CSV table of C-alpha atoms in Angstrom, one decimal:
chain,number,residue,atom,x,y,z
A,1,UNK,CA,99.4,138.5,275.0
A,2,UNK,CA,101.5,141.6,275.5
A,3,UNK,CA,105.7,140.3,276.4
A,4,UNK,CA,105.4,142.6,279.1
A,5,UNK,CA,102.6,140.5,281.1
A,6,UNK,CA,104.6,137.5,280.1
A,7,UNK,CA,108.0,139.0,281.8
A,8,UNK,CA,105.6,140.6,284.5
A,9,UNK,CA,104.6,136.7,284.9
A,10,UNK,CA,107.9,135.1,285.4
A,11,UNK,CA,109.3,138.0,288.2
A,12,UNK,CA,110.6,136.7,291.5
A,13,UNK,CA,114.0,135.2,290.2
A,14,UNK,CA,116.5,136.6,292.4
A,15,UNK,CA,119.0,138.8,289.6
A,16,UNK,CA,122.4,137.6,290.9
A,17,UNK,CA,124.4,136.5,288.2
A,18,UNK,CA,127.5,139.1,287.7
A,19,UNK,CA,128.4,140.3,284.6
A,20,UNK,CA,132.1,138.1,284.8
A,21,UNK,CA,129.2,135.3,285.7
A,22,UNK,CA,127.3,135.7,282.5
A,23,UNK,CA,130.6,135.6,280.5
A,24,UNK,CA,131.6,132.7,281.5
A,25,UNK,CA,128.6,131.0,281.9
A,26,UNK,CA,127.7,131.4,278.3
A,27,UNK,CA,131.2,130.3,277.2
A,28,UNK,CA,130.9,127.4,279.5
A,29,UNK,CA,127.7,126.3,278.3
A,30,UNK,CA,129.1,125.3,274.8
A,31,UNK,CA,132.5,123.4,276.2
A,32,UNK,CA,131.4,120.2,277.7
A,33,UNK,CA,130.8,116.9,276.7
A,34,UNK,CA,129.9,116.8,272.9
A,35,UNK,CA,133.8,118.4,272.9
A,36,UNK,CA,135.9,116.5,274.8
A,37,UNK,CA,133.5,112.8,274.0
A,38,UNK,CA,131.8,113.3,271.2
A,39,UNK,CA,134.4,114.5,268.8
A,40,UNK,CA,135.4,110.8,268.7
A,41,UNK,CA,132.1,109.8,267.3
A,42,UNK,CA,132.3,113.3,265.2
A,43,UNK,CA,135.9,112.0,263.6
A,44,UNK,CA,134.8,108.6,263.4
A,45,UNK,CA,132.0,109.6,261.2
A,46,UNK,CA,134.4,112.8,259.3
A,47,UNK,CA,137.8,112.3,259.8
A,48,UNK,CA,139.8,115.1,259.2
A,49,UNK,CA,136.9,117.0,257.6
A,50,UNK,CA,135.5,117.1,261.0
A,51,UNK,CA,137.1,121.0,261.0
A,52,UNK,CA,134.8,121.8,258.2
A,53,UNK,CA,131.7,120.5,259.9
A,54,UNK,CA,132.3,122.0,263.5
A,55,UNK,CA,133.0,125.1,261.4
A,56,UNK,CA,129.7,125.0,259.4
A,57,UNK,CA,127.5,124.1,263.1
A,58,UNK,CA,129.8,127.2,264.5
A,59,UNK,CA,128.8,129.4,261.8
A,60,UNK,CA,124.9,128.3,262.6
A,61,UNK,CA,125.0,128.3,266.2
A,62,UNK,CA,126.5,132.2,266.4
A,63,UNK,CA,123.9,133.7,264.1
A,64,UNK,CA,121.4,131.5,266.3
A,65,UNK,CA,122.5,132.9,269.7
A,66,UNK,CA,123.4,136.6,268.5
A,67,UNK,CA,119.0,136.3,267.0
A,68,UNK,CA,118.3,134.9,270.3
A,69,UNK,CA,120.8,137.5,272.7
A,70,UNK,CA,118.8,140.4,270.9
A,71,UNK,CA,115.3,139.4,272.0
A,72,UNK,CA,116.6,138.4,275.8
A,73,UNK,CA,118.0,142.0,275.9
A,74,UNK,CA,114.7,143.7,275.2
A,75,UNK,CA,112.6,140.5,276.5
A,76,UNK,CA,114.2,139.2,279.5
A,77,UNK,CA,112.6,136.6,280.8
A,78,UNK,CA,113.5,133.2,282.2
A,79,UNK,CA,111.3,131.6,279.8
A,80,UNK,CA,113.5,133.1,276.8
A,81,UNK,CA,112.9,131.3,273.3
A,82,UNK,CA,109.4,129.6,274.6
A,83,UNK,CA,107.9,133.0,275.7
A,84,UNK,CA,109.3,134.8,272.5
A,85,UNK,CA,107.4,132.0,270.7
A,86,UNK,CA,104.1,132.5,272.6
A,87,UNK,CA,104.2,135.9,272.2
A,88,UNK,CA,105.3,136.6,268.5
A,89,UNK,CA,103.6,133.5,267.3
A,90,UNK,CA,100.9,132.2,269.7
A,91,UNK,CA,100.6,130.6,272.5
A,92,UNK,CA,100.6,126.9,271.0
A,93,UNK,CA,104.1,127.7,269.8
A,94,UNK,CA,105.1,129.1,273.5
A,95,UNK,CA,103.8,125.7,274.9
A,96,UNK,CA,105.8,123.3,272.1
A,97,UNK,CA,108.9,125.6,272.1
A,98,UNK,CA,109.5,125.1,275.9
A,99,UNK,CA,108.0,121.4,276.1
A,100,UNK,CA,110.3,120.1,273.7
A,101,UNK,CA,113.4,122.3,274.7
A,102,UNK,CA,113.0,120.8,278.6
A,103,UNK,CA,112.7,117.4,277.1
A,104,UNK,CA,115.9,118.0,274.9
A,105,UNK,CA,117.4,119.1,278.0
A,106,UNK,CA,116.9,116.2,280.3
A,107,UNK,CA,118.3,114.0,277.9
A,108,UNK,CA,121.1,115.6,277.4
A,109,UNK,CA,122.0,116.2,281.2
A,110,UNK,CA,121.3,112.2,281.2
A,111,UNK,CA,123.9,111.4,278.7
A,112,UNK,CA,126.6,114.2,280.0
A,113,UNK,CA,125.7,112.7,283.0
A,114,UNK,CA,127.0,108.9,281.6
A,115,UNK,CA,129.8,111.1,279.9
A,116,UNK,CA,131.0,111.5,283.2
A,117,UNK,CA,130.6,107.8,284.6
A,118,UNK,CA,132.7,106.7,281.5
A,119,UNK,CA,135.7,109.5,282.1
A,120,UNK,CA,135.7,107.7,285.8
A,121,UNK,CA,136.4,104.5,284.6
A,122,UNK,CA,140.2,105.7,283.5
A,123,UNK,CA,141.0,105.3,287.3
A,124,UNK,CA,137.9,103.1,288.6
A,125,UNK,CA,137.9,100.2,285.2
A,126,UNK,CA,136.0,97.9,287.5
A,127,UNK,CA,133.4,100.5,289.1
A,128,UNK,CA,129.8,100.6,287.2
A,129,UNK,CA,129.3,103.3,284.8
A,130,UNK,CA,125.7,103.8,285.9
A,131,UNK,CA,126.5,104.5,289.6
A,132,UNK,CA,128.9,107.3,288.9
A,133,UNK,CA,126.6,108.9,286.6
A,134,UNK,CA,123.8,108.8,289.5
A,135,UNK,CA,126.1,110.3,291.7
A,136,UNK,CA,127.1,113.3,289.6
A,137,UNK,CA,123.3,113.8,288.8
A,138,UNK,CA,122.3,114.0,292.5
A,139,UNK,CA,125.3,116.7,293.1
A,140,UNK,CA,124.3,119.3,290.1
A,141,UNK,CA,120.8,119.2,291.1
A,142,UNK,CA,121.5,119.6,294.8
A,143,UNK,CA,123.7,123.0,293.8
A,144,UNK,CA,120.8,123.9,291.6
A,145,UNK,CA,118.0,123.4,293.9
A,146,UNK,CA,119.9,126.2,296.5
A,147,UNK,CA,119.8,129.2,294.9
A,148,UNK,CA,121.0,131.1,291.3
A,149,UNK,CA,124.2,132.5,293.0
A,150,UNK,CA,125.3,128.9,293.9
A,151,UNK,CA,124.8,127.7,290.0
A,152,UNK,CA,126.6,131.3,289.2
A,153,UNK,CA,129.9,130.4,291.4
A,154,UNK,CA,129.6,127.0,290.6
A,155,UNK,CA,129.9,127.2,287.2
A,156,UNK,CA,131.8,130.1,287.1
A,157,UNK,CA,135.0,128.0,287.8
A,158,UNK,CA,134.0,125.0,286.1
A,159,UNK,CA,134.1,127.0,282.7
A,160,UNK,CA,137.4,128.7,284.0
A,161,UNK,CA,138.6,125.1,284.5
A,162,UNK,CA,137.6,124.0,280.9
A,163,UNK,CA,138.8,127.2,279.5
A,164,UNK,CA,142.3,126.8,281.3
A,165,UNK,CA,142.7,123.3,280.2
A,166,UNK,CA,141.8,124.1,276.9
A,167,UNK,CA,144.2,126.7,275.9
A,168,UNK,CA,147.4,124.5,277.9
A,169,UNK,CA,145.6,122.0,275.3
A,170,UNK,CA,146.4,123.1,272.4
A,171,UNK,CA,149.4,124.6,273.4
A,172,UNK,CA,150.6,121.3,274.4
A,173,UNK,CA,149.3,119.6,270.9
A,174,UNK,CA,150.9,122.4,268.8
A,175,UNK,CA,154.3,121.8,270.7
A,176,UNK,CA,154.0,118.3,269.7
A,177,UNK,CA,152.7,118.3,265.7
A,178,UNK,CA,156.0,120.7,265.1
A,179,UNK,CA,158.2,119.0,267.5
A,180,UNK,CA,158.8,121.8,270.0
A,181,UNK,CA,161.1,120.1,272.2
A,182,UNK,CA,161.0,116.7,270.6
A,183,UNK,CA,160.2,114.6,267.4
A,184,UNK,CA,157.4,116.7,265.3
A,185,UNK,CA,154.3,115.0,264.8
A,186,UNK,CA,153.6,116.5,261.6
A,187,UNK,CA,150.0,117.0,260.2
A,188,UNK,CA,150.0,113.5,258.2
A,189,UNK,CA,146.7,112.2,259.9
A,190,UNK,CA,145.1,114.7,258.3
A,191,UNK,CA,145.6,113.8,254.6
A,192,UNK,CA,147.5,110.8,254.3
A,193,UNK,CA,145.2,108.3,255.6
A,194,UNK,CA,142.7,106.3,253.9
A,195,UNK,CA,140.1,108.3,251.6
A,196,UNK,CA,142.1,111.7,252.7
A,197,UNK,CA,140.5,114.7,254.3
A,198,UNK,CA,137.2,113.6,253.0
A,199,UNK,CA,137.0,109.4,254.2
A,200,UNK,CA,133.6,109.4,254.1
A,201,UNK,CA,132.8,112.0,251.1
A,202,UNK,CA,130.6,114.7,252.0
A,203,UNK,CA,127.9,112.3,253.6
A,204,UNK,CA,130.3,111.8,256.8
A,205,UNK,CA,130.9,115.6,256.9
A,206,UNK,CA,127.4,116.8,256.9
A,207,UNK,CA,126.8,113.9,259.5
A,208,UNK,CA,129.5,115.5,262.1
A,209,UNK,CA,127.8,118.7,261.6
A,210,UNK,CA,124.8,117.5,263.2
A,211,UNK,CA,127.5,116.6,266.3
A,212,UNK,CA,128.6,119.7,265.7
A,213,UNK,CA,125.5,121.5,266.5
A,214,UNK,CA,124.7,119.3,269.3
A,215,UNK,CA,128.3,120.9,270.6
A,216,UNK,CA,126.9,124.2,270.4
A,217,UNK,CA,124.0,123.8,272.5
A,218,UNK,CA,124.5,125.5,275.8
A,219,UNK,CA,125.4,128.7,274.3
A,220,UNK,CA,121.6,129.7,274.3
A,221,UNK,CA,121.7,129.5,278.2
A,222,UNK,CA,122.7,133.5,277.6
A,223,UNK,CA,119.2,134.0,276.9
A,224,UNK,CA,117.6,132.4,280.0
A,225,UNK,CA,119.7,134.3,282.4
A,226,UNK,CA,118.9,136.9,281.1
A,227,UNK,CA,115.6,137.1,283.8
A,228,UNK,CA,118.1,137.1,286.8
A,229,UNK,CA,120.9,139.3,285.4
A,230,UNK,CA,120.6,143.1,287.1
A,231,UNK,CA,121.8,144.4,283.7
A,232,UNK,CA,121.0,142.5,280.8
A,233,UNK,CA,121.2,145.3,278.4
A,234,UNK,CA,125.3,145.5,279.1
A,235,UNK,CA,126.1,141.9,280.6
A,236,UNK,CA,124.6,140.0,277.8
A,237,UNK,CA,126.4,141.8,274.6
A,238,UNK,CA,129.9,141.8,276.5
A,239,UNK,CA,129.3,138.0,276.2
A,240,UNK,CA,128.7,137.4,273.3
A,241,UNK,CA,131.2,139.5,271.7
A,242,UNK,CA,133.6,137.5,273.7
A,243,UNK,CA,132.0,134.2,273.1
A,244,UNK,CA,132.0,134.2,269.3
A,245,UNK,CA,135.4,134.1,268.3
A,246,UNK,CA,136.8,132.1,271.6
A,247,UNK,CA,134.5,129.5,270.7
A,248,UNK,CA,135.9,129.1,267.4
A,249,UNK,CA,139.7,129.2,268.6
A,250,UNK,CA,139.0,126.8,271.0
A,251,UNK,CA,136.8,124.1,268.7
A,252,UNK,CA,138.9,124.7,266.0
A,253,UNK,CA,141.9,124.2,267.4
A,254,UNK,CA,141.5,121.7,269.6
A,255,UNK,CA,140.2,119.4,267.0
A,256,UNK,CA,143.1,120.2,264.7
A,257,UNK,CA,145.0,119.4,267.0
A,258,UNK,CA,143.1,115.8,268.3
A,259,UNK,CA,142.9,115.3,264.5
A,260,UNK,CA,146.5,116.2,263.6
A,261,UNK,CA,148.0,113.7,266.2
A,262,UNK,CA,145.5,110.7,266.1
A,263,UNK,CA,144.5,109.0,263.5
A,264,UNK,CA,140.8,109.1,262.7
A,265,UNK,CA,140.8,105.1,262.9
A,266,UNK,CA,142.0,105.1,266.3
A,267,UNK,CA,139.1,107.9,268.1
A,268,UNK,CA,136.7,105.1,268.7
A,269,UNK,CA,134.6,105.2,265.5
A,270,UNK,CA,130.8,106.7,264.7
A,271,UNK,CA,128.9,104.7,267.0
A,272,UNK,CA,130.7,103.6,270.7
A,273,UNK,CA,133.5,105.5,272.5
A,274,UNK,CA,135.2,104.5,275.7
A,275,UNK,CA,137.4,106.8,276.3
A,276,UNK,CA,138.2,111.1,275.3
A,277,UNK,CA,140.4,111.9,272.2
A,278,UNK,CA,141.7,114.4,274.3
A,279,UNK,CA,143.0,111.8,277.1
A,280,UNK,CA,144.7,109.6,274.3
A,281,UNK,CA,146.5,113.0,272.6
A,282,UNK,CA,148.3,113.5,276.4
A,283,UNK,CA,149.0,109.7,276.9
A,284,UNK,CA,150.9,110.1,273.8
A,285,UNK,CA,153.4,113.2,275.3
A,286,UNK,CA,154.7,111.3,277.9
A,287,UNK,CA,154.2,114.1,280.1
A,288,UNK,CA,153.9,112.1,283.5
A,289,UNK,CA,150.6,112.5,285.0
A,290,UNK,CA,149.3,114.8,281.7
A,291,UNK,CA,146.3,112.2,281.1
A,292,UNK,CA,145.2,112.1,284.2
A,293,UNK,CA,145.0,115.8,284.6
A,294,UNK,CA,143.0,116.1,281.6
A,295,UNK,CA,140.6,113.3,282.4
A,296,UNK,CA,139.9,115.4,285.7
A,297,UNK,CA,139.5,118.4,283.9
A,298,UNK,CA,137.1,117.0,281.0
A,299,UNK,CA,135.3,115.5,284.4
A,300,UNK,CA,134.6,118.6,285.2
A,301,UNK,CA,133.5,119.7,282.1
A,302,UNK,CA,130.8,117.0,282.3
A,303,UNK,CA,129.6,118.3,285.6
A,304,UNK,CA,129.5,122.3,283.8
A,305,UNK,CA,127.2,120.7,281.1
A,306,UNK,CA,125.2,118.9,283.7
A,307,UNK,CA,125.1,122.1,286.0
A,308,UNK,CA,123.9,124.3,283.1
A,309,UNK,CA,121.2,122.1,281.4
A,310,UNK,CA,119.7,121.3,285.3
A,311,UNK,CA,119.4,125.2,285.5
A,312,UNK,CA,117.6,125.2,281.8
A,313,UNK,CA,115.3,122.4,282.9
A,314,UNK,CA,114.2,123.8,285.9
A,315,UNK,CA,113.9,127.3,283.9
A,316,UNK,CA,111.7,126.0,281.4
A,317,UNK,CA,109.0,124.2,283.6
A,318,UNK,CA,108.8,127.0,285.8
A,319,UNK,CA,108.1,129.6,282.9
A,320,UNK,CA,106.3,126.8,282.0
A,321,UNK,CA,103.9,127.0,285.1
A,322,UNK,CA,104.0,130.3,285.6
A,323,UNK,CA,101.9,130.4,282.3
A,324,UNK,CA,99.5,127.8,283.2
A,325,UNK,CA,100.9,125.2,280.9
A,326,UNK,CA,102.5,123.1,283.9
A,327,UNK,CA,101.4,122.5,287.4
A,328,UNK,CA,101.3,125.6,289.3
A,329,UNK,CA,103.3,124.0,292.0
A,330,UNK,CA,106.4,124.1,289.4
A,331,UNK,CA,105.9,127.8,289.3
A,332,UNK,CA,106.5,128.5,292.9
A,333,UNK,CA,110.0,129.9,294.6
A,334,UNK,CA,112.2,129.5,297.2
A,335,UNK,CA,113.3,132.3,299.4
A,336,UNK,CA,116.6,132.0,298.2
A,337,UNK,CA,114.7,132.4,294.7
A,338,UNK,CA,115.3,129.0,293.5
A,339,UNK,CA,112.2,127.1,291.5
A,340,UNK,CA,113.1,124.0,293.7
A,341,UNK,CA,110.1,121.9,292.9
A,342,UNK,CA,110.9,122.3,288.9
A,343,UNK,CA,114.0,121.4,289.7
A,344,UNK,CA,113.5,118.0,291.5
A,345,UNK,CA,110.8,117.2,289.0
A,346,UNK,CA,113.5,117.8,286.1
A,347,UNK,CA,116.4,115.8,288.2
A,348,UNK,CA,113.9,112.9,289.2
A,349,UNK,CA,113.1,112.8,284.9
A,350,UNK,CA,117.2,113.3,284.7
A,351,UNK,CA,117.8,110.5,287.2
A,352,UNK,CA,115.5,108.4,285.0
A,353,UNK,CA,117.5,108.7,281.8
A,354,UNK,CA,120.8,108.2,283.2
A,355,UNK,CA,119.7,104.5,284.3
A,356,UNK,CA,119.9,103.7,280.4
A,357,UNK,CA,123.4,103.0,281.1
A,358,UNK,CA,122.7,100.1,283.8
A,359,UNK,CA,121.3,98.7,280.9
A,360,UNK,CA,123.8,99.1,277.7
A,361,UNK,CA,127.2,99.8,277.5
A,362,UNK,CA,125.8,102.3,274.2
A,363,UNK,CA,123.9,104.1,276.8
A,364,UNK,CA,125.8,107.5,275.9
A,365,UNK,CA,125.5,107.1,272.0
A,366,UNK,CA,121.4,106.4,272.4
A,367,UNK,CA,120.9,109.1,274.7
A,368,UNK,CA,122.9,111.8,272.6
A,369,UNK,CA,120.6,110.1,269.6
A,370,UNK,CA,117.7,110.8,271.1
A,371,UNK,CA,118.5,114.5,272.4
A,372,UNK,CA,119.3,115.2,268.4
């Protein structure tokens, strides 16, 4: 099947999304929870060598989405890596590709979902983690199920939000490792503890970069806008020469800096986390209020994840439809140009995953597990 009939297929998808949109968007998509969470779990596994394997999954996850960004500038279609399959492979491929990718997705907006239920319990101990994680759930796909200009703004200012917070970060954590205004820090943690940079040889490192890659994903979301952009051909390379090496800074960075100030003992080890490394860093500045303010803002992060992989899902099973591989209901629109139906389908499947954690205080950890 020629790509043309495939894009042809998937037409009706209002193109809204601004170029500033698409920027932040993409740059959004690859700052939420599997930063500000599961870098715990990442140093618990590494320790300090956890800046070599987010490096390493960086280094993968660019020459991925650059691949990828190419094909949604000549290709654009909502269906983005699944079609490209079908198409340059065959249609078995197309049907796998997409399948697997929604099913990926769910799980992940399930456990960025608990993410966000466990960030709640810094002011609300005694409040179930399972409730605020249905909550959050039921909000992203509400915003989704309107129209692709209410995703846009939406997560438009959640990614300026992350973005924001990030860089007052690490500005905040370099102030304190060289004592900018008070006692330095130093950069002991980082080589002075038990077993060094390396605690857990090589084995540990190369087990963070699989956390590291699940960081990444998101980023790929470029691609599937790329069927409701007006101009793909200009929106989509501003973003990713942009993305690229702001990712890095920020990763980078802001796990030198969590790693640099913490001890890896203390991030809540490789296999349960209660709480963000990035919270404990600003309980230790004594800024008044500073944790807080950070636990809001990785909150919010949560919700960009959530917001973005509802959009994918709903994406997905409608390209999914519209090529007969899915219910045909799936494949129809709204007038606002919204596939609501794939998106209640995906947010019922979504709903169904975050009730792991009614169950199992792990919930999080299995979830991420099973979306690896």
């Amino acid at each position: 099947m020629e790509i043309k009939s495939i894009v042809e297929r998937e037409s009706g998808l209002h193109k809204a999304l601004s170029k500033s949109q698409i920027v932040m968007i993409s740059l959004g998509g690859a700052i939420g929870t599997t930063l500000f969470l599961s870098s715990g779990i990442a140093l618990g596994y590494a320790g300090p060598s956890v800046l070599v394997s987010y490096a390493i999954a960086g280094i993968i996850a660019v020459a991925m989405v650059f691949s990828l960004s190419e094909m949604a500038v000549m290709h654009p279609a909502a269906g983005s890596l699944g079609t490209y399959a079908e198409t340059y492979l065959n249609p078995w491929a197309g049907f796998v590709v997409r399948y697997t990718y929604w099913f990926a997705q769910v799980i992940a907006t399930g456990f960025e979902a608990v993410a966000a239920g466990i960030y709640m319990t810094y002011w609300f101990p005694d409040a179930p983690v399972w409730m605020w994680a249905i909550g959050f759930a039921i909000i992203v796909i509400y915003v989704n199920s309107r129209s692709v200009a209410s995703f846009g703004t939406v997560e438009y200012w959640f990614a300026f939000i992350k973005v924001t917070a990030i860089v007052l970060f690490i500005i905040l954590g370099i102030a304190q490792i060289f004592g900018l205004g008070a006692k330095p820090v130093g950069l002991h943690n980082l080589y002075q503890l038990p077993g060094g940079f390396f605690p857990h040889g090589f084995g540990g490192m190369w087990m963070a970069v699989i956390i590291g890659m699940l960081s990444f994903v998101g980023i790929e979301v470029i691609a599937v806008t790329s069927g409701e952009t007006p101009n793909p051909e200009k929106a989509i390379p501003a973003a990713l020469r942009t993305m690229a090496i702001r990712l890095f800074l920020f990763y980078f960075l802001a796990l030198a800096v969590v790693a640099a100030i913490i001890p890896w003992t203390q991030t809540g080890g490789s296999v349960t986390v209660s709480e963000s490394p990035f919270v404990k860093v600003l309980d230790l500045s004594g800024i008044p209020h500073a944790a807080g303010i950070m636990n809001f803002v990785i909150i919010s992060a949560a919700l960009s994840g959530m917001n973005t992989n509802v959009y994918l899902c709903s994406r997905m099973l409608f390209s999914l439809s519209r090529g007969r591989y899915a219910p045909r209901f799936l494949g129809r629109l709204s007038r606002a140009g919204a596939p609501v139906a794939a998106t209640l389908v995906s947010g019922a499947c979504i709903l169904t995953a975050v009730m792991a954690a009614k169950f199992t205080p792990s919930a999080y950890s299995y979830l991420q597990g099973v979306a690896l």
